[in-house]
Amino acid sequence: MTDPEEMTHPEKSEAHLCAGGRAASAPLLGHDSEPTLFELSEPGRRAWQLRTTKVPEAPLEQLLPEVHRRGAPPALAEVSERDLVGHFTRLSHRQFSVDLGAYPLGSCTMKYNPKVCDEVASLPGLADVHPAAPASCSQGWMALLVELEEALCAITGMAGATLQPAAGAAGELTGLLLMRAWHEAQGQPRRKVVIPDSAHGTNPASVTLGGYETVTVKSNARGCIDLEALRSVLNTEVAGIMLTNPNTLGLFEEDIVAIAEAVHEVGGLLYYDGANLNAILGVVRPGDMGFDIVHLNLHKTFATPHGGGGPGAGPVTVSRHLASFLPGPRPRRVDPGVDGVGARYEWTTPQRSIGRVHSWHGNALVLARALTYILVHGDDGLREVAERAVLNANWLRKRLSGTFDAPYDRPCMHECVLSAVSLKRRSGVRALDVAKCLLEEGFHAPTVYFPLTVEEALMIEPTETESLQTLEAFASACDRIVARAGTPEGAAEATEAPRTTPVRRVDEARAARSLVPTYDTRR
Amino acid sequence: MGGYTPHTKSEIASMLGFLGLSSVEELFAAVPPALRLAGGTGLTPGAPEPDVLAHIYDLAATNRPVGRDLVCFAGGGAYDREVPAVTRALASRSEFVTSYTPYQPEVAQGVLQALFEFQTLVARLAGVEVANASLYDGAAALVEATNLALNATGRELVWLSQGVNPSWRSVLQTFAAGTGHVVVEIPLVAGSTHWSSVVPGGPVAQGGAPGVVVVAYPNYLGCLEDLGEARALCDRTGALLVVAFDPICAGLLRSPGDWGADVVVGEGQPLGMPLGFGGPYLGLFACRSTHVRRMPGRLVGETVDVDGRRAYVTTLRAREQDIRREKATSNVCTNQTLMAVTAAIQMGWLGTSGIAEVALRSARGAHYCRKALLAVPGVEPLVSAPIMSEFALRLPLGADVLIERLADKGFLAGISLDDTYTDARRDGLLVAVTERRTRAEIDSFVDSFTKALR
C-alpha cells in the first residue's frame, strides 16, 4: 500500500527544525522588568467610562450614614486604557503557554485548547444569564448541564453526576463527603481512607478535610499498588480507597479488579481520581473497573483550558447507590419533549443530599466548554484522544530511554516517568537543571520531583496534540542537555540555566524569608 | 472529530513500528481485556465544529440573558456590572488562558506579576495586609476562612450571621460534615445580626466559646451593619472576625480591616466577570499578616533572580497540599487564576476614581429605585437597616409569582428570599441596582412592577 504522506522517521536528527511545538523563536525585546501597575500610576489619570443613566445625583451624605463611609477612595491605580493594554500585553509576553509551545507538564494534561470553546463561552445566551434567574429563563443552560451530566456518566460508566465542584480538589472533597454520608446511612461510620504513596498531594489533604485519617499503602517494584500491602491495611474501619488509574507513574493498575474486590469485601468504596482520565477515554470506564465515585478534571481531559492555574471544573459522577446523596440542587429533565422539542427542566435536590458545594451551579462556562469539546470529539474522537496520547507518551518514553533512567521500563499510558539519577551521579546535573535547560530550549519543563516515589523524577506528558516532529525536537533537546552535561563546563552551565528567559532562576528562599506578598509590603 | 491531533497515518505506523507494535490496541495491553469497552461509550460520533456550534446556539437561544431581553435587577452575589471591551480583550489573551500554575517562574512572570498586583489590589480594598491568589468562589473563601480561624484558635464553634449569603452558609454546613466544625447561625432582626441572642441567656444554643464570628458587609439583604458589635464580641470571646465584603461596595464603604476584621472574604465576580450562570467566579481571601502562614492556596511573593532583577514566585509553599499533604492548610490546587488576572485588569481599568464612582452610582440607583417601589401600594420594606445598593421588600404576593410576571415584561425583578428571612409566605424580594441601570429602566421597572401587583 502506498501512502501519499511523506514518511517521517524518528531517527531524523534535523526534525526539530520544523517542530511547531518549540517556542525558542518567541520574540522578546529586552530584559528589563515590567513595572507594576502601581508604578505606572499617575494621579488624575483614568480609563473608566460608564453609561449615561440620568439617575438623580443624590449626595453621598444622604445615601450612607457616616459611620459606614470610607475616609478616601481605595487607592487602586490610575492609568490610561493605553497604559493598561501595554502593561498586560507585556506581561503576557513574559508567560509561557500551550498556544506558544509544547507544555509536557506531567499529570496536568496540557493539551491544545480548541478555540471554538472560547466562542461558546462568550455567547451572550450563555455568558449573560443570571444564576438566580428562574428556571423559565434558563432552560437552555439546564439542558446543557443535563446533557453534560449524561455524557460524563457515559464516559465514566456511572449513574449520576454533580457539576458543582469548581476543581479537582473540590471534587475529591465532595466525593469523600459522599463516601462519609453513604457509610453513615448504612449505620457504619468509618475513620480511614487508603491512598497509595504515589498519589497527588490533594488526595491526603482532601482526606483530612473529609474528616478521615490517611493510610498510605506502598507501591510494589512494578510501580503499582502492592496487593498484599493493601490487604493488610483493609478492615471495617476503612471507608474507601482513592486511586488514580493509570497512576501517577503513568502505569495502569493491572490488579484493579482484585483491588476493587478486596476493598468492597470490607465494605469500603472505591474513589477514582480523574487526573489521568485522558489515557483511557473510550477504552475502559472507571465504573467497569469497580469504582463507586469518580471525579473528572475538565480543564485537563476536556481542554477547557487551564487559565494560568484555573478555573477548572471537577464534576463528580457516582454509581446508582450513591446518587441520592449528590449535592443539590441538580438540573433534571422532567419532560423529554418530542425529539428534544418541548423538553422541560427543573431544579431538584436529591433525597439524602450532602448539600451544596458551590455558591451557584459550578463553573458553568467551563462546563459549556467541556460539553462542546465532548460533542466535537464524540465517541470515536475521545477514543482517538486516548490512543494518541498513549502513543505519544510511549514513543517519547522509548526515544528517551537511553537519555535518562527508566525506573519502570515497560509500556506506559498517557505519561512516562523517567529519572535523572544517573545523570546527577555522573555530572551533578539534577532533574531541576534539566527542567531549566528545557525552558531555554523553548519547551515548558516536565513535572519534576513528582511522584515522590521516584528519585530525580521527570514526569513527561506530551498529550495527543503534539506532533511527532515536536516530540523529536523535545527528545533532541533532552539529548543535547545530557550530552553537554558530559563535560565539567557543560555541567556547570546547566546549573545556571536558563539564561534567555524573562528572568533567570529566582531566589525562592528570599521570597519566603522576607515575604513581600503585595506592592505595599516592599521596603 | 476535529483536527486537533496532528498524526498522519504514516506517522502512526512509523511510531508503532518504533515501539515494536502492530496495532494501536496493543498500546492498551495493560488493561485487562475483560474490562475494555467493546461497544464504545454510547456517545454520538464526533461532529464538526459548525454543527456543534449550531446545537449550542439552539440551547443558548432558549435562555433569557440579561441585556436587551431582561433588564437585570437581580444580585445576591452576582451582579450585572460594566465590563469594558478592554478587560475582555486582555483577559482572553491566550498566554493567560492556556498556561497553568506557575511552577516554572522563569517562564511564568506574566501570570505571577498579575497575581502579585491582584493580591495588592484586594488587600487595599479589604483593608488588611495580605491577600492570596484566589479561591473558587465566595463560598469557598468563607469555608477556608473558618478553617483558618478554627485552626488558629483551636476551637470548633462558628457563629455565623444569617446576613451571610444563604448559599455560602449552605456550603459551609456541607463541609462542616467533614471537619466536624459546629456552625451556629445567628438570625437577623430588622436587617442586622442579633448578636445578643448568643450571649449568655440568649435564645440560641451555646456550645462554648466561638473560634470565629462571621458577618457580611453589606449583608445579604443589602444592609449595612455596625461591625463594631461583632468586633467587640470577638474581643470578648477570643474569636477571630471574618467579614464577607463586596469588592465594589468597598469603593465607598469603610473597609473590613478598618472595622477590625481578621480575615476578609468575598465574591470577586463584580470585578470584571460575566454573570455566566454562576461561574467561573472568584473567591477573594485576605487577612492580617499574622495569619499568613495559615493561609490557604497560592500566594505570590516578590523576590529577585540570580542577576538581581525583580522577579515573582509562588511562596510559603510549605503550607500547600503538594508539599504538606495531609497536614496542608487546604486541599486547593487549581484555583481561579484567570479570574484573578481578569479582576486585576478590571481594577486597573476602574482605578481609584472609578471604583468609588461605580459604588456611588449603584447606591444612588438603589436608593432611587427603593423609594419608588416603596410608593407602590402593598409594597413594604422587609427591614429597616440602612442599605447600600441592594434592598429587600415585602410583597403582597409570593415573590416567585412576581418574578415570573415581570420576566414576561422584560425584567429580572430580583431574587425570591427563602424562609430564613420571610417565614413560609415567601413574599420577600431582594432587588439589586448597579451602575448600569438607567433612570428610564428603573422608571419602567417600577411601572411594570405596579401593574404586576394589580
Short mmCIF file of N, CA, C and O in Angstrom, two decimals, chain A residues 404-492:
data_model
loop_
_atom_site.label_atom_id
_atom_site.label_comp_id
_atom_site.label_asym_id
_atom_site.label_seq_id
_atom_site.Cartn_x
_atom_site.Cartn_y
_atom_site.Cartn_z
N PHE A 404 17.73 9.19 29.72
CA PHE A 404 17.53 9.21 31.17
C PHE A 404 17.31 7.79 31.67
O PHE A 404 17.18 6.86 30.87
N ASP A 405 17.26 7.62 32.98
CA ASP A 405 16.93 6.31 33.54
C ASP A 405 15.43 6.09 33.40
O ASP A 405 14.64 7.03 33.48
N ALA A 406 15.06 4.84 33.20
CA ALA A 406 13.64 4.49 33.13
C ALA A 406 13.36 3.53 34.29
O ALA A 406 13.53 2.32 34.16
N PRO A 407 12.94 4.07 35.43
CA PRO A 407 12.77 3.22 36.62
C PRO A 407 11.71 2.13 36.41
O PRO A 407 11.80 1.08 37.03
N TYR A 408 10.74 2.39 35.58
CA TYR A 408 9.72 1.37 35.28
C TYR A 408 9.73 1.17 33.77
O TYR A 408 9.00 1.84 33.05
N ASP A 409 10.61 0.29 33.33
CA ASP A 409 10.87 0.17 31.90
C ASP A 409 9.88 -0.77 31.22
O ASP A 409 10.21 -1.90 30.89
N ARG A 410 8.67 -0.29 31.07
CA ARG A 410 7.65 -1.06 30.35
C ARG A 410 6.63 -0.08 29.80
O ARG A 410 6.65 1.10 30.18
N PRO A 411 5.77 -0.52 28.90
CA PRO A 411 4.83 0.42 28.28
C PRO A 411 4.05 1.22 29.32
O PRO A 411 3.65 0.69 30.36
N CYS A 412 3.89 2.49 29.02
CA CYS A 412 3.15 3.38 29.92
C CYS A 412 1.82 3.72 29.27
O CYS A 412 1.51 3.28 28.17
N MET A 413 1.06 4.56 29.95
CA MET A 413 -0.19 5.04 29.36
C MET A 413 0.07 6.45 28.79
O MET A 413 0.86 6.61 27.91
N HIS A 414 -0.58 7.47 29.34
CA HIS A 414 -0.52 8.81 28.75
C HIS A 414 0.69 9.60 29.15
O HIS A 414 0.90 10.70 28.64
N GLU A 415 1.46 9.12 30.13
CA GLU A 415 2.66 9.86 30.54
C GLU A 415 3.71 8.86 30.99
O GLU A 415 3.40 7.72 31.31
N CYS A 416 4.96 9.33 30.97
CA CYS A 416 6.01 8.44 31.45
C CYS A 416 6.83 9.17 32.50
O CYS A 416 6.97 10.39 32.46
N VAL A 417 7.32 8.40 33.46
CA VAL A 417 8.16 8.97 34.49
C VAL A 417 9.57 8.43 34.30
O VAL A 417 9.81 7.23 34.39
N LEU A 418 10.48 9.35 33.99
CA LEU A 418 11.89 8.99 33.84
C LEU A 418 12.64 9.60 35.02
O LEU A 418 12.06 10.30 35.84
N SER A 419 13.94 9.33 35.07
CA SER A 419 14.70 9.82 36.23
C SER A 419 16.07 10.30 35.79
O SER A 419 16.69 9.74 34.89
N ALA A 420 16.53 11.34 36.45
CA ALA A 420 17.85 11.89 36.15
C ALA A 420 18.88 11.44 37.19
O ALA A 420 19.90 12.10 37.39
N VAL A 421 18.63 10.32 37.84
CA VAL A 421 19.53 9.85 38.90
C VAL A 421 20.94 9.60 38.36
O VAL A 421 21.93 10.08 38.93
N SER A 422 21.05 8.88 37.26
CA SER A 422 22.39 8.58 36.72
C SER A 422 23.09 9.85 36.26
O SER A 422 24.28 10.04 36.48
N LEU A 423 22.32 10.71 35.62
CA LEU A 423 22.88 11.98 35.15
C LEU A 423 23.45 12.77 36.32
O LEU A 423 24.55 13.32 36.25
N LYS A 424 22.70 12.80 37.40
CA LYS A 424 23.13 13.54 38.58
C LYS A 424 24.41 12.92 39.15
O LYS A 424 25.36 13.63 39.51
N ARG A 425 24.45 11.58 39.19
CA ARG A 425 25.62 10.90 39.73
C ARG A 425 26.85 11.19 38.87
O ARG A 425 27.92 11.48 39.37
N ARG A 426 26.64 11.14 37.55
CA ARG A 426 27.75 11.37 36.61
C ARG A 426 28.25 12.80 36.63
O ARG A 426 29.44 13.07 36.59
N SER A 427 27.29 13.74 36.64
CA SER A 427 27.66 15.12 36.31
C SER A 427 27.24 16.15 37.34
O SER A 427 27.63 17.31 37.25
N GLY A 428 26.42 15.75 38.29
CA GLY A 428 25.90 16.74 39.24
C GLY A 428 24.68 17.48 38.71
O GLY A 428 24.08 18.28 39.42
N VAL A 429 24.32 17.23 37.45
CA VAL A 429 23.15 17.90 36.87
C VAL A 429 21.89 17.17 37.31
O VAL A 429 21.75 15.96 37.12
N ARG A 430 20.98 17.92 37.93
CA ARG A 430 19.77 17.33 38.52
C ARG A 430 18.56 17.48 37.60
O ARG A 430 18.62 18.22 36.61
N ALA A 431 17.47 16.84 38.01
CA ALA A 431 16.22 16.96 37.24
C ALA A 431 15.82 18.43 37.12
O ALA A 431 15.36 18.88 36.07
N LEU A 432 16.02 19.19 38.19
CA LEU A 432 15.68 20.61 38.17
C LEU A 432 16.47 21.34 37.09
O LEU A 432 15.93 22.19 36.36
N ASP A 433 17.76 21.00 36.96
CA ASP A 433 18.59 21.65 35.94
C ASP A 433 18.11 21.28 34.54
O ASP A 433 18.10 22.12 33.64
N VAL A 434 17.75 20.01 34.37
CA VAL A 434 17.22 19.58 33.07
C VAL A 434 15.98 20.40 32.73
O VAL A 434 15.82 20.90 31.60
N ALA A 435 15.11 20.59 33.73
CA ALA A 435 13.89 21.38 33.52
C ALA A 435 14.24 22.80 33.07
O ALA A 435 13.67 23.33 32.11
N LYS A 436 15.21 23.40 33.75
CA LYS A 436 15.58 24.79 33.42
C LYS A 436 16.23 24.87 32.03
O LYS A 436 16.02 25.84 31.30
N CYS A 437 17.03 23.84 31.68
CA CYS A 437 17.64 23.83 30.35
C CYS A 437 16.57 23.71 29.26
O CYS A 437 16.69 24.30 28.19
N LEU A 438 15.52 22.93 29.56
CA LEU A 438 14.45 22.78 28.57
C LEU A 438 13.73 24.10 28.32
O LEU A 438 13.32 24.39 27.19
N LEU A 439 13.60 24.93 29.35
CA LEU A 439 12.98 26.25 29.16
C LEU A 439 13.79 27.04 28.14
O LEU A 439 13.24 27.70 27.26
N GLU A 440 15.10 26.94 28.25
CA GLU A 440 15.98 27.67 27.35
C GLU A 440 15.88 27.13 25.93
O GLU A 440 16.13 27.84 24.96
N GLU A 441 15.48 25.86 25.82
CA GLU A 441 15.33 25.23 24.51
C GLU A 441 13.97 25.54 23.88
O GLU A 441 13.66 25.07 22.79
N GLY A 442 13.11 26.27 24.60
CA GLY A 442 11.82 26.64 24.02
C GLY A 442 10.68 25.68 24.36
O GLY A 442 9.64 25.69 23.70
N PHE A 443 10.89 24.86 25.39
CA PHE A 443 9.82 23.95 25.83
C PHE A 443 9.45 24.27 27.27
O PHE A 443 10.31 24.70 28.04
N HIS A 444 8.19 24.02 27.63
CA HIS A 444 7.90 24.04 29.06
C HIS A 444 8.52 22.79 29.66
O HIS A 444 8.65 21.76 28.99
N ALA A 445 8.90 22.89 30.92
CA ALA A 445 9.53 21.74 31.59
C ALA A 445 8.49 20.69 31.93
O ALA A 445 7.32 21.00 32.11
N PRO A 446 8.91 19.43 32.02
CA PRO A 446 8.02 18.41 32.59
C PRO A 446 7.83 18.69 34.09
O PRO A 446 8.50 19.55 34.65
N THR A 447 6.92 17.95 34.72
CA THR A 447 6.82 17.99 36.18
C THR A 447 8.07 17.32 36.74
O THR A 447 8.49 16.27 36.23
N VAL A 448 8.67 17.93 37.73
CA VAL A 448 9.88 17.33 38.32
C VAL A 448 9.66 17.02 39.80
O VAL A 448 8.84 17.65 40.46
N TYR A 449 10.39 16.02 40.29
CA TYR A 449 10.34 15.59 41.70
C TYR A 449 8.95 15.11 42.11
O TYR A 449 8.57 15.21 43.27
N PHE A 450 8.18 14.65 41.17
CA PHE A 450 6.90 14.01 41.48
C PHE A 450 6.70 12.91 40.43
O PHE A 450 7.02 13.14 39.26
N PRO A 451 6.17 11.75 40.78
CA PRO A 451 5.78 11.33 42.12
C PRO A 451 6.97 11.19 43.08
O PRO A 451 8.10 10.99 42.65
N LEU A 452 6.63 11.28 44.37
CA LEU A 452 7.66 11.30 45.40
C LEU A 452 8.40 9.98 45.49
O LEU A 452 9.48 9.90 46.07
N THR A 453 7.83 8.93 44.87
CA THR A 453 8.42 7.60 44.97
C THR A 453 9.60 7.42 44.01
O THR A 453 10.29 6.41 44.08
N VAL A 454 9.80 8.38 43.11
CA VAL A 454 10.90 8.27 42.15
C VAL A 454 11.91 9.39 42.41
O VAL A 454 11.54 10.56 42.44
N GLU A 455 13.17 8.99 42.57
CA GLU A 455 14.23 9.97 42.79
C GLU A 455 14.49 10.76 41.50
O GLU A 455 14.51 10.17 40.42
N GLU A 456 14.72 12.05 41.61
CA GLU A 456 15.04 12.90 40.46
C GLU A 456 14.05 12.66 39.30
O GLU A 456 14.44 12.53 38.14
N ALA A 457 12.79 12.65 39.66
CA ALA A 457 11.76 12.30 38.67
C ALA A 457 11.56 13.39 37.61
O ALA A 457 11.60 14.58 37.91
N LEU A 458 11.35 12.93 36.38
CA LEU A 458 10.93 13.79 35.27
C LEU A 458 9.65 13.16 34.75
O LEU A 458 9.67 12.07 34.19
N MET A 459 8.54 13.84 34.98
CA MET A 459 7.25 13.25 34.64
C MET A 459 6.74 13.95 33.37
O MET A 459 6.39 15.12 33.39
N ILE A 460 6.72 13.20 32.28
CA ILE A 460 6.50 13.81 30.96
C ILE A 460 5.17 13.37 30.37
O ILE A 460 4.92 12.17 30.20
N GLU A 461 4.32 14.34 30.08
CA GLU A 461 3.02 14.04 29.47
C GLU A 461 2.89 14.87 28.20
O GLU A 461 2.51 16.04 28.24
N PRO A 462 3.19 14.28 27.07
CA PRO A 462 3.20 15.09 25.84
C PRO A 462 1.80 15.47 25.36
O PRO A 462 1.65 16.48 24.68
N THR A 463 0.81 14.70 25.72
CA THR A 463 -0.59 14.79 25.25
C THR A 463 -0.70 14.44 23.76
O THR A 463 0.31 14.41 23.05
N GLU A 464 -1.92 14.24 23.33
CA GLU A 464 -2.20 13.80 21.96
C GLU A 464 -2.04 14.90 20.93
O GLU A 464 -2.00 14.63 19.73
N THR A 465 -1.96 16.17 21.37
CA THR A 465 -1.99 17.24 20.37
C THR A 465 -0.61 17.67 19.90
O THR A 465 -0.50 18.58 19.07
N GLU A 466 0.46 17.05 20.41
CA GLU A 466 1.80 17.38 19.92
C GLU A 466 2.18 16.43 18.78
O GLU A 466 1.88 15.24 18.82
N SER A 467 2.86 16.99 17.79
CA SER A 467 3.21 16.19 16.62
C SER A 467 4.49 15.39 16.86
O SER A 467 5.26 15.67 17.79
N LEU A 468 4.69 14.43 15.99
CA LEU A 468 5.91 13.63 16.04
C LEU A 468 7.15 14.52 15.93
O LEU A 468 8.16 14.29 16.61
N GLN A 469 7.05 15.56 15.12
CA GLN A 469 8.19 16.46 14.95
C GLN A 469 8.50 17.18 16.26
O GLN A 469 9.66 17.36 16.63
N THR A 470 7.43 17.59 16.95
CA THR A 470 7.65 18.27 18.23
C THR A 470 8.24 17.30 19.26
O THR A 470 9.15 17.66 20.01
N LEU A 471 7.74 16.06 19.26
CA LEU A 471 8.29 15.07 20.19
C LEU A 471 9.77 14.86 19.92
O LEU A 471 10.59 14.77 20.85
N GLU A 472 10.12 14.75 18.65
CA GLU A 472 11.52 14.54 18.29
C GLU A 472 12.36 15.75 18.70
O GLU A 472 13.48 15.61 19.21
N ALA A 473 11.82 16.95 18.48
CA ALA A 473 12.56 18.15 18.85
C ALA A 473 12.78 18.18 20.37
O ALA A 473 13.86 18.56 20.84
N PHE A 474 11.76 17.77 21.12
CA PHE A 474 11.87 17.73 22.57
C PHE A 474 12.94 16.72 22.99
O PHE A 474 13.81 17.01 23.82
N ALA A 475 12.89 15.53 22.35
CA ALA A 475 13.86 14.49 22.68
C ALA A 475 15.28 14.93 22.31
O ALA A 475 16.24 14.69 23.06
N SER A 476 15.40 15.59 21.16
CA SER A 476 16.74 16.06 20.74
C SER A 476 17.26 17.08 21.75
O SER A 476 18.45 17.10 22.07
N ALA A 477 16.36 17.93 22.24
CA ALA A 477 16.77 18.92 23.24
C ALA A 477 17.26 18.21 24.50
O ALA A 477 18.30 18.58 25.08
N CYS A 478 16.55 17.16 24.90
CA CYS A 478 16.98 16.38 26.08
C CYS A 478 18.36 15.77 25.83
O CYS A 478 19.24 15.80 26.70
N ASP A 479 18.55 15.22 24.63
CA ASP A 479 19.85 14.63 24.28
C ASP A 479 20.97 15.67 24.39
O ASP A 479 22.04 15.40 24.93
N ARG A 480 20.70 16.84 23.82
CA ARG A 480 21.73 17.90 23.86
C ARG A 480 22.08 18.28 25.30
O ARG A 480 23.24 18.47 25.64
N ILE A 481 21.05 18.38 26.12
CA ILE A 481 21.25 18.79 27.52
C ILE A 481 22.12 17.76 28.24
O ILE A 481 23.08 18.09 28.93
N VAL A 482 21.80 16.48 28.01
CA VAL A 482 22.55 15.41 28.68
C VAL A 482 23.97 15.35 28.12
O VAL A 482 24.94 15.19 28.88
N ALA A 483 24.12 15.54 26.80
CA ALA A 483 25.45 15.48 26.20
C ALA A 483 26.32 16.62 26.74
O ALA A 483 27.49 16.40 27.10
N ARG A 484 25.75 17.80 26.83
CA ARG A 484 26.52 18.95 27.33
C ARG A 484 26.96 18.73 28.77
O ARG A 484 28.02 19.21 29.19
N ALA A 485 26.13 18.00 29.53
CA ALA A 485 26.48 17.74 30.93
C ALA A 485 27.68 16.82 31.05
O ALA A 485 28.20 16.61 32.15
N GLY A 486 28.14 16.29 29.90
CA GLY A 486 29.27 15.36 29.91
C GLY A 486 30.61 16.01 30.27
O GLY A 486 31.54 15.34 30.68
N THR A 487 30.73 17.31 30.11
CA THR A 487 31.97 17.99 30.49
C THR A 487 31.71 18.83 31.74
O THR A 487 30.58 19.28 31.96
N PRO A 488 32.73 19.06 32.54
CA PRO A 488 32.53 19.86 33.77
C PRO A 488 32.00 21.26 33.45
O PRO A 488 31.13 21.77 34.17
N GLU A 489 32.48 21.85 32.34
CA GLU A 489 32.00 23.20 31.99
C GLU A 489 30.51 23.14 31.61
O GLU A 489 29.73 24.00 32.01
N GLY A 490 30.17 22.13 30.82
CA GLY A 490 28.79 21.97 30.38
C GLY A 490 27.86 21.74 31.57
O GLY A 490 26.76 22.28 31.64
N ALA A 491 28.32 20.92 32.50
CA ALA A 491 27.51 20.63 33.68
C ALA A 491 27.31 21.91 34.50
O ALA A 491 26.21 22.19 34.98
N ALA A 492 28.37 22.70 34.61
CA ALA A 492 28.26 23.96 35.37
C ALA A 492 27.27 24.90 34.68
O ALA A 492 26.46 25.56 35.34
#
